Amino acid sequence: MFSFTFLAFVFLLAQEATADHVGMTTTVGTDHHVRGSIGAIVDDSNRAGKEQKVAMEMAIKDFNDRTNQSFDLHMKICRGEQPIQEALAAWDLINKQEVQAIISPGTWEGASLVAEIGNQAKIPVLSIADSTPLWALKRWPFLLQASPNQNAQMKAIAAIVQSWEWHQITVIYEDIDSFRSGVMPHLSEALQEVGAEISNLLALSSFSSPSLSKELERLKGEQCRVFVVHLSLPLAVQLFERAKEMNMMEIDYVWITTDPLTSLVHSLNASTISSMRGTLGIKSYFPQENPNFQDFYNRFRRKYSLENPAEEDNHEPGTFAVQAYDAVWTVCLAMRESSKGGKQLLDKMMLSEFNGLSGKVRFLDRRVAPAHRFQVINVIGKSYNELGFWSDRLGFSVTIDEKSQYNPSMRGLGQVFWPGGPLITPRGWTPPTDAKPLIIGVPTKSSFKKYVNVIRCNSTNTTHFDGFAIDLFKATVERLPFYLPYNFTSYNGTYDNIVKQVHLKKFDAVIGDIAIVSKRYQHAEFTIPYTESGLVMIVRARPQSSSDRAWLFMKPFTKAMWVLIGAITVYNGFVIWLIERKHCPEFKGSGLNQMGTLLSLAFTTLFSLHGGKLHSNLSRMAMLVWLFVALVLTQTFTANLTTILTLQRLEPTVRDVESLRKANAVVGNCRGSFVASYLEEALEIRHRNIKSYDSPEEYAQALRSQEIAAAFLEVPYAKLFLAKYCKEFTTAGPTFKVGGFGYVFPKGSPLLPEVNKALLNVFESGKLLDLETSMIISQRCVDMEMIDDISSLSPSSFWVLFLLTAGTSTAALVVYVVAHKLFGHRTIWTLVLAVMRHWWHLRKSFPRRVSITERSGNFSNTYNSRTQV
C-alpha cells in the first residue's frame, strides 16, 4: 500500500516537474552505437558529491577506452540533499533516459527512495551511501550496497578505545535513520566486546542547530571526555569550530572521527583543520602504490582542479571518489556480460569480481565485501599525521606487511598529539568536583548493622553512616590518585531496587553489603568482592552423643603415635628379656611361655620399676631411659585427655539441605536479599517454607524456639553471627558458591577501574584485615572451645625421646651380643676390669709395641686365669 501511494505521488510530481525540480542531466559516453545506459544521482554541492561526479565521469571514459565498449552515463545533479528530488531524478532516469541501472546518491534517505522506485521498475540500484541497514536489502531485492558495511570500522574505533583503557564513550551523530539502524548497533556491540559502552548520545540535525552550543555545554558538564563523531563534513565543521570556542579541544578531551568525515580531512582548509587539532580519525585504506591508482590520482587532480577552480589546492581523491569509480566499473562489467537488464543484470553484478582502485571488489549477500584495513590518522597543526593501520587480523601495525605480528594496542604506532598539545594520554573522563559531588546510595535495611548502620537524628536533621562497608569505602577513596568528593544518601528499599537506582541515574554509586548477583549486572557493574563469597547453613548445636565419644581416649595421640609407642615398648621389652633371661628362671620355659613373659615385661615396665630385680647393668640402663620417656608420654597423655574430657563437643541438629527438604522444614534468610530466590531456584526449598528476618537477634530467637530449623546466611554475616552465638549454633553442610559483597557503579563507569585498583591497595596494605578483625572481635565468644580445635599429638613432637630410648636399648643389645659371643657369660664390668688389668701388665712388661694378634692371645690367657665375678 505504501509503495503504490508513494509511486503515485512521485508520478504526479514527475508530470508537473520542470528541469529545476528534476535536476540537470549530464551525459558522458559515446554518441553512437550505445550498448547500454547507466544512471547516477549526485549532489555536487558538497565535497563528497564533487569527488563522486569527477570519479564517475573518469570511470565511464576509462572503461569505454580500455574495453572498446560504448556505455553512457546519465548523471542527475540534485543539490541540497533533497530526497524527493532524488526520487524524481530516478523516475526521470528510468522513464526518459531508459537506464538499465542506477548508482544512488551518497545519503541513505535519498537512496531508500531510489531503491523503492528501482525495485518497482526491476532496475538494479547500486547504493554508495556510507551505511545501508540490513533490513533494506531484504525489503528491496534489486538493491545492492557498493560501500563497505560499518562493522569493521566500528571494531577499529573500539580497538582505539581499548588501547587507551577508556570505558565510556559519547557519540555525536547526524540524526538520520541510516545511523540508528546501520551504524549504532555495530558500534555498541564493538564497544561492549572491549568492556566499554556508550554513555551519552547527541543527535544533530542536518542543518545548523541553534541549540548546538547548549548541547555541547551539557556534554561539557558530564564526566565522559571521549567523543566519537559520525557526521557529514559541513555539520562536522560547525561542531569542531563551536567546540573550540567552548574550550572543548583542550587537555583531557578526546575526539575520534569516523570514515565519512576522516576521508575528507584532506579537503579542509588550514583554518578549518586547525580547529580539529589533536583528533584521531579512522578512514578506509586503499593501495596507493598501485600504478593504476597513481595514474587515476594524477588525472583526478587535474580534472578536479579544472572543474572546481575556486577551491584551494586540496584536489586529492578520497574514499568517496574511489568507491564511485569502482561502482561504475561494477555496472559496466556486468552490462558487458549481460544482454538484458533487470534480474539478469542484477545477478551479473552480484557475481562481479575484479581489482578496483579500492582493492578486490566482490559482493557477498548483495553487499560489497567488507573493508578489512583502515588507516589511523592524527590531526596535527594544519595537517595530519598517518600513524599506521588497523585490520581485524593483525590489529594495529605501522606498515601493511601481512607478516606483522598481531598487536591489539595502538600505543606502538608512535606518539599521539592530543587536544591541547600534551603528550600524556588523556584519562578520558573527569572526576566529580565539589560543585557536583558523587551521590552515593546507602541501604538502610541491612540486617547486620556492623556492616552498614544508618542512623537518623531528627533533632539535628542529620544522618550518620558507619559500619565496616562505610569504613572500607573511605579507606579506598583515600588511596585514589585524585580527589573524589561524595555525599552519602540513605535509601529505604530492597537491595535489587537500590541497584536499579544506579541504572536510573538516581545514584552515581551504591555502597554497603550489596551481594554480587548475576541478575543485578543487567542494571550496573560491581567492584571486586571485598568479602569472602559463599552461603552457609546455620543450625542449632547440641552436645555430641555418647556413641561418638567411645573412642575419645584415643584423641590425645595420632594413630601413628600409638603405633610407634607400641612398637618401641615391645622392642624395649625384648631387649630386657634377652639380657635377663639367663638369670631369671621365670623367663624360661616353652616358646609360648617366653612370648607371654616378653610382652608382660614390655608393658609392665611402663608402670613399675624393676631395677631391683634386674641382674645386668645393660638392662638397667635401657630400663632407666625407657622409664624416663614413658613418664613424659603418660604425663602428656593425661594432660591432653583431661583437656578433652572437660570440653563440650557440639554437633549440628541438621546435617544437610536434603534432610531439610525431606522434613519439609522452615528456614530463614535476610529480608530483601537474593537468598530467598536462591533457596527456591537452586536448593529447591518451597516458598512457603522460607521466612525473612531483620536482625541477628531475630535469627537466634527463631532457631531457639525451633520456628525455623536452619538459617541461610552469606559467609560475612555467618562470621558475625557465630562470633556472637558460638555456644548455641554452628554451621552444617557445604558452603554454596555465590558472590561476595561489592560496591555498585554504572555500567562502563570510568571510576570503576580506579576504585578496583584502590581496593587492591587496601587489601595488600592489611587495612582490610584490620577492619574485619576489629569488627569480629567486638562479637567474639571467648569462653567456648571445641574439641576439634585441640590437635592430636604426633611422633614429630617426641622424636628425640624415641630416638634416645631406641638408641640406648639398641646399644645395650649390641654390647650384650658381642660380649656373649666372645667371652661367654661374663658381665660387662668384669670384662672392663679384665681389659684394664691386662693393659696395665702389658705396659709394665713390654715397653715395645706388639701386634694386635699378640695382644689378643695374651689377653685371652690372662683373662682365663682370673676368677669369674
Coordinates of C-alpha atoms in Angstrom, one line a residue, residues 535-541 651-660 709-713 718 722 729-736:
L535 CA 26.3 -19.1 51.5
V536 CA 26.2 -21.3 54.6
M537 CA 23.6 -23.0 56.7
I538 CA 23.4 -22.1 60.4
V539 CA 21.6 -24.6 62.7
R540 CA 21.2 -25.2 66.5
A541 CA 24.1 -27.1 68.1
E651 CA 27.3 -31.2 66.7
P652 CA 24.6 -29.7 64.3
T653 CA 21.0 -30.7 64.7
V654 CA 20.6 -30.7 60.9
R655 CA 23.2 -32.4 58.7
D656 CA 22.4 -31.0 55.2
V657 CA 19.8 -29.4 52.9
E658 CA 18.5 -32.8 51.8
S659 CA 17.3 -33.5 55.4
L660 CA 15.6 -30.1 55.4
A709 CA 15.2 -25.4 61.5
A710 CA 18.1 -23.5 59.8
A711 CA 19.1 -20.0 58.7
F712 CA 20.9 -19.4 55.4
L713 CA 23.4 -16.6 55.7
A718 CA 27.7 -16.0 59.3
L722 CA 28.7 -17.3 65.1
F729 CA 24.7 -22.5 66.9
T730 CA 27.1 -23.9 64.3
T731 CA 27.4 -24.4 60.5
A732 CA 26.3 -27.5 58.7
G733 CA 26.6 -28.9 55.2
P734 CA 28.7 -27.4 52.4
T735 CA 29.4 -23.8 51.5
F736 CA 27.3 -22.8 48.5

